[in-house]
Amino acid sequence: MFTDLVLASAHHLLVFLLAAIIAIEAVIVRPDMSGGGAKLLSRIDAYYGATAILVLLIGIARVLFGLKGWEAYVYNWAFWLKMLAFVVVGLLSIRPTLQIRTWRKNADGDAFSLLPDDVAKVRGYILAQIGVFTLIPVLAATMARYGY
Ligand code: HEM
């Protein structure tokens, strides 16, 4: 019971942190972003990756060591839809991460400039991530109650 409580608490805190990080990225990526902004964004993006990995590890620990047992999830369609949504968010983050790396490199030079097209593309991917991410808590609540 106590292990489940610790894992569930960690899971919730990490998931809120992940949501905050995506929102912060959406705020920083703007057509008037400075070189300093690009450096900050690159740090935030590293935290994004690390937090996503922790969410994955704690999530797997909940499946294996949670109260219900792994069978409750492996045969649960809502669980697999939630995993699919998580993977889609991860895939949608690849393009922004590559662009953020390029911006970070350019920020070391004297004159930092941005192409409006690149900003629009990255913003589009971030908003798409937010859209798919929003489905995950709904699928989580579903998998905890139905689906098996
Ligand atoms: C690969 C990553 C993940 C795995 C393996 C995972 C696994 C789990 C497990 C095993 C539970 C326990 C459900 C139960 O009580 O029966 C859970 C609950 C929950 N998860 Fe995840 N999770 C992952 C990612 C996420 C993400 C990214 C979010 C949010 C965006 C999220 C939100 C939730 C919520 C809100 C609950 C509580 C559901 C409820 O009790 O109503 N999870 N997760």
PDB file of C-alpha atoms in Angstrom, residues 22-23 26 89 125-135:
ATOM      1  CA  ILE A  22       5.464  22.222 -22.042  1.00  0.00           C
ATOM      2  CA  ALA A  23       3.534  25.383 -21.132  1.00  0.00           C
ATOM      3  CA  ALA A  26       4.984  27.531 -25.453  1.00  0.00           C
ATOM      4  CA  VAL A  89       3.585  13.451 -27.586  1.00  0.00           C
ATOM      5  CA  TYR A 125       4.309  21.153 -32.711  1.00  0.00           C
ATOM      6  CA  ILE A 126       4.192  22.416 -29.116  1.00  0.00           C
ATOM      7  CA  LEU A 127       0.460  23.186 -29.359  1.00  0.00           C
ATOM      8  CA  ALA A 128      -0.123  19.746 -30.902  1.00  0.00           C
ATOM      9  CA  GLN A 129       1.746  18.204 -27.949  1.00  0.00           C
ATOM     10  CA  ILE A 130      -0.498  20.108 -25.533  1.00  0.00           C
ATOM     11  CA  GLY A 131      -3.568  18.863 -27.416  1.00  0.00           C
ATOM     12  CA  VAL A 132      -2.545  15.181 -27.264  1.00  0.00           C
ATOM     13  CA  PHE A 133      -1.189  15.538 -23.700  1.00  0.00           C
ATOM     14  CA  THR A 134      -4.645  16.721 -22.587  1.00  0.00           C
ATOM     15  CA  LEU A 135      -6.092  13.353 -23.618  1.00  0.00           C
TER      16      LEU A 135
END
